[in-house]
Short mmCIF file of C-alpha atoms in Angstrom, two decimals:
data_model
loop_
_atom_site.label_atom_id
_atom_site.label_comp_id
_atom_site.label_asym_id
_atom_site.label_seq_id
_atom_site.Cartn_x
_atom_site.Cartn_y
_atom_site.Cartn_z
CA UNK A 3 -86.99 81.64 62.65
CA UNK A 4 -85.18 83.59 65.29
CA UNK A 5 -83.01 81.74 67.83
CA UNK A 6 -81.52 83.41 70.75
CA UNK A 7 -80.21 82.35 74.03
CA UNK A 8 -77.95 83.79 77.10
CA UNK A 9 -74.35 83.84 75.79
CA UNK A 10 -73.30 83.81 79.49
CA UNK A 11 -75.32 80.92 80.82
CA UNK A 12 -74.11 77.67 79.85
CA UNK A 13 -77.17 75.69 80.10
CA UNK A 14 -78.87 78.26 77.90
CA UNK A 15 -76.43 78.02 75.01
CA UNK A 16 -76.40 74.13 75.28
CA UNK A 17 -80.03 74.14 75.05
CA UNK A 18 -80.18 76.62 72.14
CA UNK A 19 -77.86 74.53 70.24
CA UNK A 20 -79.54 70.95 70.73
CA UNK A 21 -82.87 72.19 69.83
CA UNK A 22 -81.59 74.10 66.68
CA UNK A 23 -80.24 70.75 65.69
CA UNK A 24 -83.52 69.40 65.03
CA UNK A 25 -84.88 72.29 63.06
CA UNK A 26 -84.62 70.51 59.79
CA UNK A 27 -84.79 72.94 56.48
CA UNK A 28 -86.20 75.84 58.78
CA UNK A 29 -83.75 78.88 58.32
CA UNK A 30 -82.68 80.22 61.51
CA UNK A 31 -81.33 83.93 61.79
CA UNK A 32 -79.51 85.69 64.63
CA UNK A 33 -81.02 87.60 67.67
CA UNK A 34 -80.18 90.71 65.82
CA UNK A 35 -82.32 89.99 62.74
CA UNK A 36 -85.57 91.30 63.80
CA UNK A 37 -86.34 93.48 60.52
CA UNK A 38 -88.48 92.19 59.02
CA UNK A 39 -89.76 90.22 62.26
CA UNK A 40 -89.35 86.41 61.83
CA UNK A 41 -92.09 83.73 61.60
CA UNK A 42 -91.28 82.59 65.00
CA UNK A 43 -88.46 82.37 67.62
CA UNK A 44 -86.96 80.25 70.24
CA UNK A 45 -85.83 82.29 73.19
CA UNK A 46 -83.86 80.52 75.70
CA UNK A 47 -84.17 82.53 79.29
CA UNK A 48 -83.80 85.92 77.97
CA UNK A 49 -86.86 87.52 79.39
CA UNK A 50 -86.13 90.99 77.77
CA UNK A 51 -85.86 89.62 74.25
CA UNK A 52 -89.00 87.53 74.57
CA UNK A 53 -91.03 90.69 75.68
CA UNK A 54 -89.47 92.57 72.80
CA UNK A 55 -90.56 89.91 70.21
CA UNK A 56 -93.83 89.55 71.49
CA UNK A 57 -94.36 93.09 71.36
CA UNK A 58 -93.51 92.79 67.56
CA UNK A 59 -96.21 90.09 66.94
CA UNK A 60 -93.76 87.25 66.84
CA UNK A 61 -94.85 83.94 68.40
CA UNK A 62 -92.37 82.98 70.97
CA UNK A 63 -91.31 79.55 72.50
CA UNK A 64 -89.51 80.52 75.88
CA UNK A 65 -87.44 77.86 77.26
CA UNK A 66 -86.07 77.92 80.90
CA UNK A 67 -82.97 75.94 80.21
CA UNK A 68 -81.37 75.78 84.16
CA UNK A 69 -82.16 74.37 87.40
CA UNK A 70 -83.86 77.15 89.46
CA UNK A 71 -82.68 78.53 92.81
CA UNK A 72 -85.06 79.52 95.58
CA UNK A 73 -84.86 83.20 96.46
CA UNK A 74 -83.14 86.28 94.84
CA UNK A 75 -80.31 85.43 92.47
CA UNK A 76 -76.87 86.55 93.74
CA UNK A 77 -74.60 89.18 92.21
CA UNK A 78 -72.96 88.53 88.86
CA UNK A 79 -69.35 88.56 88.41
CA UNK A 80 -67.82 91.88 87.88
CA UNK A 81 -66.06 90.80 84.88
CA UNK A 82 -69.55 90.15 82.85
CA UNK A 83 -70.28 92.01 79.90
CA UNK A 84 -73.83 91.55 79.22
CA UNK A 85 -75.69 92.59 76.16
CA UNK A 86 -77.95 95.92 76.16
CA UNK A 87 -81.55 95.11 77.75
CA UNK A 88 -80.56 92.19 79.78
CA UNK A 89 -82.33 91.97 82.92
CA UNK A 90 -80.81 92.27 86.35
CA UNK A 91 -80.03 89.35 88.04
CA UNK A 92 -81.98 90.29 91.23
CA UNK A 93 -84.87 91.33 89.14
CA UNK A 94 -87.99 89.28 90.27
CA UNK A 95 -88.99 88.65 86.94
CA UNK A 96 -85.51 87.77 85.64
CA UNK A 97 -86.54 84.08 84.99
CA UNK A 98 -90.42 83.88 84.80
CA UNK A 99 -91.57 83.49 81.11
CA UNK A 100 -93.92 86.00 79.99
CA UNK A 101 -97.62 84.65 79.96
CA UNK A 102 -98.04 85.24 76.19
CA UNK A 103 -95.21 83.17 75.27
CA UNK A 104 -95.22 79.35 75.03
CA UNK A 105 -93.50 78.23 78.27
CA UNK A 106 -91.16 75.27 78.35
CA UNK A 107 -88.58 74.33 81.01
CA UNK A 108 -85.79 71.72 80.83
CA UNK A 109 -86.70 69.19 83.32
CA UNK A 110 -85.68 65.47 83.43
CA UNK A 111 -88.26 63.44 84.28
CA UNK A 112 -86.30 61.44 86.82
CA UNK A 113 -85.35 64.48 88.81
CA UNK A 114 -87.89 65.68 91.55
CA UNK A 115 -89.54 68.89 90.69
CA UNK A 116 -88.06 71.90 92.15
CA UNK A 117 -91.26 73.71 92.39
CA UNK A 118 -94.40 74.67 90.08
CA UNK A 119 -92.88 75.41 86.67
CA UNK A 120 -95.37 78.09 86.30
CA UNK A 121 -98.69 78.63 84.61
CA UNK A 122 -98.90 77.00 81.29
CA UNK A 123 -95.22 76.16 81.29
CA UNK A 124 -94.47 72.60 80.16
CA UNK A 125 -91.52 70.39 81.13
CA UNK A 126 -89.63 69.15 78.13
CA UNK A 127 -87.80 66.24 79.74
CA UNK A 128 -84.07 65.95 79.03
CA UNK A 129 -82.54 67.92 76.36
CA UNK A 130 -80.09 65.51 74.86
CA UNK A 131 -77.50 66.35 71.95
CA UNK A 132 -78.28 65.27 68.35
CA UNK A 133 -75.35 62.98 68.34
CA UNK A 134 -74.81 60.36 71.18
CA UNK A 135 -71.84 58.68 69.77
CA UNK A 136 -68.22 59.07 71.06
CA UNK A 137 -64.86 58.84 69.57
CA UNK A 138 -63.25 55.48 69.93
CA UNK A 139 -59.87 57.16 70.02
CA UNK A 140 -61.02 59.66 72.73
CA UNK A 141 -58.44 61.16 74.71
CA UNK A 142 -57.75 64.01 77.28
CA UNK A 143 -59.99 66.03 79.61
CA UNK A 144 -62.87 68.41 79.16
CA UNK A 145 -63.77 70.70 82.28
CA UNK A 146 -67.22 71.99 81.60
CA UNK A 147 -67.58 75.01 83.97
CA UNK A 148 -70.56 77.30 84.84
CA UNK A 149 -69.93 80.51 86.62
CA UNK A 150 -73.51 82.02 85.81
CA UNK A 151 -74.91 83.89 88.91
CA UNK A 152 -72.10 82.55 91.06
CA UNK A 153 -71.24 85.28 93.88
CA UNK A 154 -67.92 86.64 92.89
CA UNK A 155 -66.13 85.44 96.07
CA UNK A 156 -67.07 81.98 95.29
CA UNK A 157 -65.72 82.17 91.66
CA UNK A 158 -62.58 83.55 92.97
CA UNK A 159 -62.08 80.99 95.44
CA UNK A 160 -62.63 78.19 93.09
CA UNK A 161 -60.56 79.86 90.37
CA UNK A 162 -57.62 80.65 92.73
CA UNK A 163 -56.96 76.86 94.11
CA UNK A 164 -59.30 74.14 93.01
CA UNK A 165 -59.23 74.58 89.25
CA UNK A 166 -55.52 75.19 88.74
CA UNK A 167 -55.03 72.05 90.77
CA UNK A 168 -57.53 70.01 88.83
CA UNK A 169 -55.86 71.33 85.24
CA UNK A 170 -52.58 70.53 86.35
CA UNK A 171 -53.62 66.91 87.35
CA UNK A 172 -55.67 66.50 84.01
CA UNK A 173 -52.68 67.54 81.91
CA UNK A 174 -50.39 65.03 83.71
CA UNK A 175 -52.91 62.46 83.70
CA UNK A 176 -54.70 62.54 80.46
CA UNK A 177 -52.29 64.65 78.07
CA UNK A 178 -54.62 67.43 77.51
CA UNK A 179 -57.45 69.68 79.23
CA UNK A 180 -60.03 71.84 77.33
CA UNK A 181 -61.63 74.18 79.89
CA UNK A 182 -65.04 75.66 78.60
CA UNK A 183 -66.82 78.26 80.60
CA UNK A 184 -69.92 80.27 80.19
CA UNK A 185 -68.41 83.56 81.75
CA UNK A 186 -65.72 84.95 83.91
CA UNK A 187 -63.21 84.15 81.12
CA UNK A 188 -60.67 86.84 82.33
CA UNK A 189 -60.87 85.34 85.91
CA UNK A 190 -60.08 82.12 84.73
CA UNK A 191 -57.40 83.12 82.38
CA UNK A 192 -55.91 84.93 85.06
CA UNK A 193 -56.03 81.80 87.40
CA UNK A 194 -54.58 79.61 85.02
CA UNK A 195 -51.68 81.90 84.12
CA UNK A 196 -49.16 79.62 85.67
CA UNK A 197 -50.11 76.83 83.34
CA UNK A 198 -50.53 78.49 80.12
CA UNK A 199 -46.96 77.48 78.67
CA UNK A 200 -47.98 73.68 79.23
CA UNK A 201 -48.91 71.83 75.75
CA UNK A 202 -52.57 70.73 75.60
CA UNK A 203 -54.41 73.50 77.62
CA UNK A 204 -57.16 75.14 75.99
CA UNK A 205 -59.67 77.71 77.46
CA UNK A 206 -62.93 78.56 75.49
CA UNK A 207 -65.96 80.20 75.98
CA UNK A 208 -69.24 77.97 75.79
CA UNK A 209 -71.19 80.47 73.36
CA UNK A 210 -68.23 80.22 70.94
CA UNK A 211 -67.41 76.38 70.97
CA UNK A 212 -69.57 73.18 70.77
CA UNK A 213 -69.09 71.33 74.15
CA UNK A 214 -71.09 68.47 72.76
CA UNK A 215 -68.51 67.85 70.10
CA UNK A 216 -65.90 68.25 72.41
CA UNK A 217 -67.21 65.75 74.96
CA UNK A 218 -67.42 63.08 72.36
CA UNK A 219 -63.66 63.60 71.56
CA UNK A 220 -63.02 63.49 75.35
CA UNK A 221 -61.70 60.63 77.44
CA UNK A 222 -62.49 62.30 80.98
CA UNK A 223 -65.55 64.61 81.61
CA UNK A 224 -65.66 66.92 84.46
CA UNK A 225 -68.59 69.49 84.78
CA UNK A 226 -70.44 71.84 87.06
CA UNK A 227 -73.77 70.58 88.41
CA UNK A 228 -75.95 72.04 85.59
CA UNK A 229 -78.65 70.23 83.54
CA UNK A 230 -76.92 70.56 80.31
CA UNK A 231 -73.80 68.66 81.65
CA UNK A 232 -76.14 66.11 83.22
CA UNK A 233 -78.17 65.74 79.92
CA UNK A 234 -74.95 65.31 78.00
CA UNK A 235 -73.63 62.43 80.12
CA UNK A 236 -76.64 60.72 80.38
CA UNK A 237 -77.56 60.63 76.71
CA UNK A 238 -74.07 59.28 76.00
CA UNK A 239 -74.11 57.07 79.04
CA UNK A 240 -70.74 58.35 80.01
CA UNK A 241 -68.86 58.99 83.09
CA UNK A 242 -69.23 62.29 84.72
CA UNK A 243 -67.42 63.96 87.85
CA UNK A 244 -69.27 66.80 89.49
CA UNK A 245 -67.07 69.98 90.20
CA UNK A 246 -67.91 71.60 93.42
CA UNK A 247 -71.37 73.18 93.34
CA UNK A 248 -71.12 77.07 92.90
CA UNK A 249 -73.94 79.29 93.72
CA UNK A 250 -77.34 78.64 94.73
CA UNK A 251 -78.70 77.17 91.64
CA UNK A 252 -75.91 74.62 91.37
CA UNK A 253 -76.27 73.75 95.16
CA UNK A 254 -79.89 73.07 94.85
CA UNK A 255 -79.48 70.70 92.09
CA UNK A 256 -76.34 68.84 93.74
CA UNK A 257 -78.59 68.26 96.51
CA UNK A 258 -81.44 66.77 94.70
CA UNK A 259 -78.87 64.52 92.89
CA UNK A 260 -77.70 62.81 96.09
CA UNK A 261 -80.91 60.96 96.53
CA UNK A 262 -81.22 60.05 92.85
CA UNK A 263 -77.96 59.49 90.97
CA UNK A 264 -74.63 58.77 92.68
CA UNK A 265 -72.19 60.76 90.79
CA UNK A 266 -68.61 60.98 91.94
CA UNK A 267 -67.07 64.29 93.01
CA UNK A 268 -63.96 65.92 91.15
CA UNK A 269 -62.86 67.58 94.41
CA UNK A 270 -59.78 65.75 94.99
CA UNK A 271 -57.25 65.81 91.98
CA UNK A 272 -55.23 63.20 93.50
CA UNK A 273 -57.93 60.57 93.40
CA UNK A 274 -56.83 58.03 90.69
CA UNK A 275 -60.39 56.97 90.01
CA UNK A 276 -61.20 60.50 88.88
CA UNK A 277 -59.03 59.80 85.97
CA UNK A 278 -59.62 56.45 85.07
CA UNK A 279 -60.87 56.15 81.39
CA UNK A 280 -61.82 52.41 81.30
CA UNK A 281 -63.93 50.08 83.36
CA UNK A 282 -63.31 46.46 84.42
CA UNK A 283 -61.20 44.41 81.96
CA UNK A 284 -60.51 47.44 80.00
CA UNK A 285 -64.06 48.07 78.90
CA UNK A 286 -65.17 51.70 78.35
CA UNK A 287 -66.56 53.27 81.57
CA UNK A 288 -70.05 54.20 81.87
CA UNK A 289 -71.74 56.46 84.27
CA UNK A 290 -74.47 55.19 86.70
CA UNK A 291 -77.21 56.10 84.19
CA UNK A 292 -78.53 52.54 84.45
CA UNK A 293 -80.01 53.17 87.82
CA UNK A 294 -82.45 55.71 86.31
CA UNK A 295 -85.96 54.09 85.17
CA UNK A 296 -85.78 54.64 81.37
CA UNK A 297 -89.71 54.97 81.37
CA UNK A 298 -89.08 58.31 83.05
CA UNK A 299 -87.24 60.03 80.32
CA UNK A 300 -86.90 59.14 76.53
CA UNK A 301 -84.25 61.90 75.85
CA UNK A 302 -86.42 63.52 73.26
CA UNK A 303 -86.80 67.16 74.90
CA UNK A 304 -85.02 68.98 72.23
CA UNK A 305 -87.32 67.26 69.41
CA UNK A 306 -90.47 68.15 71.42
CA UNK A 307 -89.52 71.81 71.37
CA UNK A 308 -88.37 71.85 67.71
CA UNK A 309 -91.54 70.38 66.74
CA UNK A 310 -93.44 72.95 68.45
CA UNK A 311 -91.38 75.67 66.57
CA UNK A 312 -92.29 73.97 63.44
CA UNK A 313 -95.94 73.94 64.01
CA UNK A 314 -95.59 77.86 64.93
CA UNK A 315 -93.71 78.66 61.89
CA UNK A 316 -96.43 76.63 59.58
CA UNK A 317 -99.39 78.08 61.43
CA UNK A 318 -98.46 81.04 63.70
CA UNK A 319 -100.72 82.10 66.39
#
């Protein structure tokens, strides 16, 4: 079974990892291993890869992992280096799953639909991590940042001012800060250059780390408004403060969240409530997830996608 995701899109890498955790004894192979062709494949967001595999006769489950944005996607960061064959961000077909694939879209049941998912595309519900426990001795801050399809000017403005202030406050308040981003690492490394000598600061790429595991060890969680981060906090009923929405997809999701879920903002590093690690009486703090109707989502989206893949592996189309 071939597993493939966009390494420069946070939602994509999180979705792939969460589905892969439920594949049992099926043997996954990397995106480069197509000779001989795999029995089946899961492709997250990469339309060009899906088309190529379909051309080889491989049954593909194509998963759209992130929240859609209306209109044409903006320019990518100039620092991005994308794999050969990746469709351009402004391509009209950059996100639409090919009709011959089994289309799935990551959509929590409690979130209003942003529009039609597409012909034959089924919503998955929340793609939750396999492990929902957190360390009792958790400490420090996890800052999960997505710069996927964020206009360069917005990314540079955030990295130049808001990000260093947040990271400096996290180091002071919680003792450590791990910054995990999907793309634009050179930009972030330059922006945080003045803090690189501080102990407790780490910077990593989402495709090369395990944000779900890092979250289990962190006391404070700050994240871009993206579906993968929401699913992580919801599954663990953990506090989450949202970073400023960057780019049209994040703004579209943030606007929908306002009417559904009162999540705090991480815009003010001086706000002591942002760094609170316990609730009333010293009890562990929780997010506002109790406000959601549990009947709208059972957190089994990753299991559903994995079940479809197992069925294809046993009885290919």
